[in-house]
XYZ file of N, CA and C in Angstrom:
498
model
N -12.078 15.528 29.494
C -10.935 14.667 29.275
C -11.152 13.920 27.964
N -10.070 13.795 27.202
C -10.117 13.052 25.942
C -9.003 12.020 25.959
N -9.373 10.774 25.686
C -8.402 9.690 25.613
C -8.506 9.088 24.226
N -7.377 8.936 23.566
C -7.352 8.324 22.244
C -6.584 7.018 22.321
N -7.226 5.962 21.845
C -6.572 4.656 21.790
C -6.662 4.188 20.351
N -5.518 4.030 19.713
C -5.492 3.571 18.327
C -5.154 2.096 18.267
N -5.742 1.424 17.299
C -5.399 0.029 17.041
C -6.103 -0.970 17.942
N -7.078 -0.526 18.747
C -7.802 -1.448 19.619
C -8.872 -2.181 18.826
N -9.076 -3.443 19.157
C -10.144 -4.181 18.480
C -11.487 -3.862 19.141
N -12.578 -4.306 18.517
C -13.915 -3.959 18.995
C -14.204 -4.559 20.370
N -13.711 -5.752 20.661
C -13.937 -6.376 21.971
C -13.328 -5.516 23.079
N -12.122 -5.010 22.847
C -11.483 -4.141 23.831
C -12.296 -2.865 24.017
N -12.775 -2.286 22.924
C -13.559 -1.055 23.005
C -14.828 -1.281 23.822
N -15.495 -2.422 23.625
C -16.705 -2.727 24.393
C -16.394 -2.836 25.885
N -15.295 -3.510 26.226
C -14.901 -3.637 27.632
C -14.589 -2.269 28.235
N -13.978 -1.394 27.459
C -13.644 -0.057 27.931
C -14.905 0.748 28.211
N -15.906 0.628 27.355
C -17.170 1.331 27.557
C -17.849 0.837 28.837
N -17.845 -0.476 29.047
C -18.448 -1.052 30.258
C -17.727 -0.547 31.503
N -16.396 -0.557 31.483
C -15.609 -0.070 32.611
C -15.906 1.402 32.892
N -15.982 2.208 31.857
C -16.272 3.632 32.026
C -17.664 3.826 32.612
N -18.639 3.062 32.148
C -20.007 3.173 32.663
C -20.053 2.804 34.141
N -19.296 1.799 34.544
C -19.243 1.391 35.958
C -18.694 2.515 36.837
N -17.856 3.336 36.276
C -17.242 4.438 37.018
C -18.031 5.738 36.888
N -19.149 5.697 36.150
C -19.964 6.888 35.969
C -19.371 7.886 34.996
N -18.499 7.439 34.139
C -17.852 8.306 33.163
C -18.588 8.201 31.834
N -18.789 9.342 31.202
C -19.388 9.334 29.867
C -18.267 9.157 28.860
N -18.422 8.188 27.990
C -17.344 7.841 27.070
C -17.917 7.611 25.687
N -17.305 8.207 24.693
C -17.692 7.984 23.296
C -16.560 7.230 22.614
N -16.907 6.219 21.872
C -15.913 5.392 21.182
C -16.156 5.493 19.686
N -15.096 5.692 18.951
C -15.190 5.580 17.497
C -14.064 4.662 17.052
N -14.387 3.783 16.154
C -13.373 2.848 15.675
C -13.067 3.147 14.216
N -11.827 2.975 13.858
C -11.384 3.174 12.484
C -10.702 1.890 12.036
N -11.156 1.347 10.949
C -10.538 0.147 10.402
C -9.217 0.555 9.755
N -8.166 -0.206 10.055
C -6.846 0.180 9.579
C -6.425 -0.526 8.293
N -7.171 -1.488 7.837
C -6.773 -2.227 6.644
C -7.007 -1.433 5.367
N -6.573 -2.022 4.274
C -6.734 -1.382 2.974
C -8.141 -1.640 2.445
N -8.779 -0.580 1.979
C -10.070 -0.663 1.292
C -9.820 -0.253 -0.153
N -10.790 -0.487 -1.010
C -10.637 -0.079 -2.408
C -10.464 1.435 -2.489
N -11.242 2.179 -1.714
C -11.115 3.648 -1.749
C -9.727 4.106 -1.318
N -9.201 3.511 -0.256
C -7.847 3.880 0.191
C -6.809 3.481 -0.847
N -6.986 2.313 -1.453
C -6.045 1.854 -2.473
C -6.072 2.778 -3.691
N -7.262 3.227 -4.078
C -7.373 4.170 -5.203
C -6.612 5.449 -4.873
N -6.797 5.964 -3.652
C -6.091 7.185 -3.241
C -4.582 6.970 -3.257
N -4.135 5.844 -2.721
C -2.712 5.499 -2.675
C -2.133 5.440 -4.084
N -2.779 4.678 -4.963
C -2.283 4.506 -6.334
C -2.320 5.814 -7.114
N -3.357 6.613 -6.899
C -3.489 7.890 -7.618
C -2.398 8.875 -7.260
N -1.828 8.716 -6.083
C -0.810 9.648 -5.611
C 0.609 9.235 -6.007
N 0.748 8.070 -6.634
C 2.074 7.570 -7.011
C 2.532 8.137 -8.345
N 3.846 8.356 -8.510
C 4.366 8.682 -9.841
C 4.222 7.453 -10.751
N 4.307 7.665 -12.028
C 4.060 6.603 -13.004
C 4.926 5.370 -12.780
N 6.204 5.559 -12.480
C 7.065 4.384 -12.314
C 6.663 3.562 -11.090
N 6.245 4.199 -10.012
C 5.803 3.472 -8.821
C 4.437 2.822 -9.058
N 3.570 3.486 -9.813
C 2.284 2.888 -10.180
C 2.514 1.631 -11.014
N 3.446 1.711 -11.935
C 3.798 0.557 -12.756
C 4.329 -0.584 -11.891
N 5.188 -0.269 -10.950
C 5.755 -1.242 -10.019
C 4.618 -1.928 -9.239
N 3.717 -1.129 -8.662
C 2.593 -1.679 -7.895
C 1.720 -2.564 -8.776
N 1.463 -2.129 -9.992
C 0.645 -2.912 -10.917
C 1.284 -4.264 -11.230
N 2.587 -4.272 -11.397
C 3.300 -5.529 -11.673
C 3.203 -6.493 -10.488
N 3.287 -5.975 -9.276
C 3.156 -6.824 -8.090
C 1.738 -7.376 -7.997
N 0.740 -6.533 -8.239
C -0.654 -6.993 -8.213
C -0.893 -8.026 -9.311
N -0.404 -7.748 -10.522
C -0.565 -8.689 -11.651
C 0.055 -10.049 -11.355
N 1.084 -10.070 -10.488
C 1.756 -11.322 -10.110
C 1.110 -11.946 -8.870
N -0.133 -11.561 -8.597
C -0.872 -12.069 -7.435
C -0.147 -11.801 -6.117
N 0.548 -10.677 -6.064
C 1.152 -10.243 -4.811
C 2.525 -10.791 -4.516
N 3.189 -11.375 -5.500
C 4.541 -11.904 -5.257
C 5.338 -11.835 -6.556
N 6.088 -10.765 -6.714
C 6.845 -10.529 -7.944
C 8.340 -10.615 -7.652
N 9.028 -11.448 -8.404
C 10.474 -11.601 -8.235
C 11.172 -10.266 -8.494
N 12.074 -9.911 -7.613
C 12.790 -8.648 -7.730
C 13.616 -8.597 -9.011
N 14.158 -9.727 -9.424
C 14.962 -9.744 -10.643
C 14.113 -9.377 -11.859
N 12.872 -9.846 -11.897
C 11.969 -9.482 -12.992
C 11.650 -7.989 -12.952
N 11.482 -7.450 -11.754
C 11.235 -6.016 -11.626
C 12.463 -5.217 -12.053
N 13.643 -5.697 -11.691
C 14.871 -5.002 -12.114
C 14.959 -4.959 -13.636
N 14.565 -6.038 -14.302
C 14.559 -6.056 -15.770
C 13.599 -5.004 -16.316
N 12.431 -4.899 -15.705
C 11.424 -3.909 -16.135
C 11.908 -2.475 -15.964
N 12.719 -2.259 -14.930
C 13.151 -0.903 -14.584
C 14.634 -0.679 -14.867
N 15.167 -1.398 -15.843
C 16.560 -1.223 -16.262
C 17.538 -1.329 -15.100
N 17.280 -2.263 -14.198
C 18.182 -2.519 -13.088
C 18.054 -1.582 -11.909
N 17.182 -0.600 -11.991
C 17.106 0.439 -10.962
C 15.728 0.447 -10.294
N 15.672 -0.007 -9.028
C 14.402 -0.036 -8.299
C 14.287 1.067 -7.256
N 15.348 1.822 -7.044
C 15.292 2.851 -5.998
C 14.180 3.857 -6.228
N 14.007 4.326 -7.450
C 12.969 5.328 -7.726
C 11.575 4.863 -7.313
N 11.113 3.753 -7.886
C 9.764 3.323 -7.513
C 9.642 2.881 -6.058
N 10.653 2.229 -5.504
C 10.522 1.756 -4.125
C 10.548 2.917 -3.123
N 11.308 3.954 -3.424
C 11.306 5.136 -2.562
C 9.938 5.808 -2.614
N 9.377 5.927 -3.811
C 8.044 6.530 -3.955
C 7.002 5.722 -3.185
N 7.089 4.401 -3.275
C 6.141 3.550 -2.543
C 6.304 3.728 -1.035
N 7.543 3.793 -0.559
C 7.780 3.901 0.883
C 7.319 5.240 1.442
N 7.309 6.270 0.628
C 6.886 7.592 1.093
C 5.382 7.806 0.997
N 4.696 6.989 0.221
C 3.264 7.197 -0.016
C 2.408 6.958 1.228
N 2.726 5.935 2.013
C 1.908 5.654 3.197
C 2.039 6.769 4.240
N 3.259 7.178 4.632
C 3.355 8.284 5.599
C 2.707 9.583 5.085
N 2.809 9.828 3.787
C 2.179 11.023 3.214
C 0.663 10.940 3.372
N 0.105 9.744 3.132
C -1.339 9.548 3.305
C -1.776 9.716 4.747
N -0.929 9.314 5.692
C -1.237 9.509 7.112
C -1.271 11.005 7.410
N -0.257 11.740 6.945
C -0.209 13.199 7.177
C -1.423 13.894 6.586
N -1.890 13.402 5.453
C -3.051 14.006 4.786
C -4.374 13.443 5.304
N -4.283 12.544 6.292
C -5.447 11.937 6.930
C -6.289 11.104 5.970
N -5.614 10.451 5.016
C -6.299 9.552 4.083
C -6.535 8.186 4.717
N -5.665 7.803 5.678
C -5.804 6.525 6.374
C -5.156 6.654 7.747
N -5.477 5.705 8.654
C -4.931 5.774 10.017
C -3.415 5.595 10.062
N -2.825 6.051 11.155
C -1.367 6.047 11.276
C -0.755 4.657 11.330
N -1.522 3.640 11.719
C -0.926 2.303 11.788
C -1.214 1.466 10.541
N -1.577 2.123 9.437
C -1.786 1.429 8.176
C -0.438 0.951 7.646
N -0.378 -0.316 7.317
C 0.883 -0.888 6.833
C 1.037 -0.665 5.329
N 2.271 -0.555 4.886
C 2.559 -0.423 3.459
C 2.021 -1.650 2.728
N 1.380 -1.460 1.594
C 0.795 -2.601 0.893
C 1.819 -3.484 0.177
N 2.983 -2.936 -0.137
C 4.016 -3.699 -0.842
C 5.281 -3.675 0.002
N 5.845 -4.857 0.214
C 7.041 -4.955 1.054
C 8.085 -5.828 0.366
N 9.357 -5.525 0.598
C 10.417 -6.383 0.046
C 10.508 -7.690 0.839
N 10.932 -8.737 0.157
C 11.233 -10.001 0.830
C 12.710 -10.282 0.586
N 13.411 -10.629 1.654
C 14.833 -10.890 1.570
C 15.095 -12.372 1.757
N 16.243 -12.825 1.311
C 16.636 -14.217 1.445
C 16.958 -14.508 2.906
N 16.181 -15.372 3.563
C 16.434 -15.647 4.985
C 17.763 -16.370 5.238
N 18.336 -16.954 4.203
C 19.631 -17.636 4.343
C 20.792 -16.648 4.436
N 20.531 -15.403 4.035
C 21.571 -14.364 4.050
C 21.005 -13.125 4.739
N 21.005 -13.094 6.067
C 20.351 -12.006 6.799
C 21.081 -10.663 6.776
N 22.319 -10.621 6.325
C 23.017 -9.338 6.272
C 22.446 -8.494 5.135
N 22.984 -7.284 4.985
C 22.489 -6.387 3.948
C 22.498 -7.088 2.603
N 21.415 -6.932 1.878
C 21.298 -7.603 0.585
C 20.210 -6.957 -0.248
N 20.154 -7.340 -1.504
C 19.064 -6.925 -2.377
C 17.838 -7.767 -2.072
N 16.678 -7.179 -2.278
C 15.429 -7.918 -2.111
C 15.368 -9.027 -3.164
N 14.763 -10.161 -2.806
C 14.579 -11.240 -3.782
C 13.183 -11.197 -4.395
N 12.258 -10.472 -3.737
C 10.902 -10.332 -4.270
C 10.230 -9.148 -3.589
N 9.128 -8.726 -4.172
C 8.269 -7.712 -3.564
C 6.902 -8.339 -3.448
N 6.325 -8.213 -2.248
C 5.096 -8.939 -1.956
C 3.991 -8.025 -1.458
N 2.777 -8.544 -1.592
C 1.577 -7.898 -1.086
C 0.775 -8.986 -0.395
N 0.221 -8.691 0.764
C -0.590 -9.667 1.489
C -1.740 -10.139 0.603
N -2.034 -11.418 0.668
C -3.039 -12.009 -0.228
C -4.396 -11.323 -0.112
N -4.767 -10.859 1.081
C -6.064 -10.187 1.223
C -6.080 -8.811 0.562
N -4.897 -8.233 0.303
C -4.839 -6.920 -0.344
C -4.831 -7.002 -1.865
N -4.466 -8.148 -2.426
C -4.375 -8.268 -3.883
C -5.717 -7.956 -4.563
N -6.840 -8.566 -4.156
C -8.105 -8.218 -4.823
C -8.524 -6.770 -4.587
N -8.166 -6.207 -3.437
C -8.478 -4.811 -3.140
C -7.741 -3.903 -4.130
N -6.446 -4.147 -4.313
C -5.655 -3.309 -5.224
C -5.996 -3.606 -6.688
N -6.377 -4.823 -6.992
C -6.823 -5.152 -8.351
C -8.086 -4.346 -8.678
N -9.016 -4.289 -7.729
C -10.244 -3.507 -7.922
C -9.928 -2.015 -8.023
N -8.970 -1.550 -7.222
C -8.584 -0.137 -7.289
C -7.972 0.197 -8.642
N -7.108 -0.667 -9.146
C -6.523 -0.442 -10.474
C -7.619 -0.436 -11.540
N -8.589 -1.336 -11.419
C -9.701 -1.367 -12.379
C -10.514 -0.082 -12.288
N -10.747 0.400 -11.073
C -11.504 1.646 -10.902
C -10.770 2.823 -11.545
N -9.449 2.768 -11.527
C -8.647 3.821 -12.155
C -8.525 3.640 -13.668
N -9.107 2.550 -14.177
C -9.089 2.325 -15.616
C -7.992 1.414 -16.094
N -7.356 0.717 -15.166
C -6.287 -0.197 -15.530
C -6.753 -1.620 -15.332
N -6.678 -2.414 -16.395
C -6.927 -3.838 -16.256
C -5.605 -4.520 -16.003
N -5.596 -5.850 -15.929
C -4.321 -6.553 -15.763
C -3.346 -6.168 -16.871
N -2.160 -5.806 -16.487
C -1.055 -5.409 -17.368
C -1.399 -4.280 -18.332
N -2.440 -3.471 -18.019
C -2.765 -2.374 -18.932
C -1.999 -1.100 -18.607
N -1.285 -1.051 -17.477
C -0.412 0.086 -17.231
C 0.699 -0.004 -18.262
N 1.046 1.104 -18.867
C 2.061 1.113 -19.912
C 3.410 0.750 -19.303
N 3.788 -0.519 -19.391
C 5.020 -0.992 -18.777
C 6.268 -0.572 -19.549
N 6.110 0.157 -20.610
C 7.270 0.628 -21.347
C 7.729 1.995 -20.887
N 7.003 2.609 -19.960
C 7.346 3.957 -19.500
C 8.076 3.900 -18.184
N 8.947 4.844 -17.961
C 9.640 4.916 -16.673
C 9.838 6.374 -16.270
N 8.906 7.232 -16.660
C 9.003 8.626 -16.270
C 8.356 8.814 -14.912
N 8.557 9.969 -14.328
C 8.035 10.237 -12.996
C 6.752 11.038 -12.983
N 6.053 11.202 -14.107
C 4.812 11.978 -14.067
C 3.721 11.187 -13.360
N 2.614 11.850 -13.079
C 1.539 11.235 -12.305
C 0.336 10.888 -13.168
N 0.467 10.917 -14.461
C -0.675 10.680 -15.323
C -0.847 9.193 -15.617
N -2.080 8.656 -15.409
C -2.310 7.248 -15.761
C -2.091 7.041 -17.248
N -1.477 5.939 -17.570
C -1.196 5.605 -18.959
C -1.903 4.311 -19.319
N -2.225 4.128 -20.572
C -2.765 2.857 -21.048
C -4.116 2.525 -20.461
N -5.027 3.494 -20.372
C -6.351 3.220 -19.824
C -7.035 2.127 -20.617
N -7.619 1.177 -19.911
C -8.358 0.108 -20.554
C -9.739 0.609 -20.939
N -10.232 0.213 -22.070
C -11.576 0.606 -22.516
C -12.408 -0.650 -22.625
N -13.542 -0.638 -21.951
C -14.455 -1.769 -22.014
C -15.635 -1.377 -22.880
N -15.914 -2.184 -23.893
C -17.050 -1.906 -24.784
C -18.187 -2.835 -24.498
């Protein structure tokens, strides 16, 4: 018999092992951390087209909270391309087994709570604990703060504007 439980914390796993032992059942537990690591962030960023990589870099450069209007200016008023690419990257990584299925998207839109009906995002945010992780991932890929070529808006996957440290 094989039982899979995803998203359980370590305390729950320990209790499950104790319960299984009391019943004479042999049980093996493996835990997978679901948060973002630098390695996962590098994989995520490496798989993005240039415009989505630029978008992610701008959010990270803004310490995880970038006004949507500023992003619209950067992308000539059009955010659908990069935001669609970002939204598809996490499920693609799950299918490719790069990260667990309950991994949350690192960048999310924020809407005006005063106007709950359909609306444009007012900002794009990243959880504060993920900002240093993604900053380190961008550095590992050769991008320092604002070193992604923000003048490009093509869909290729090649890193642009590599930072050189002497």
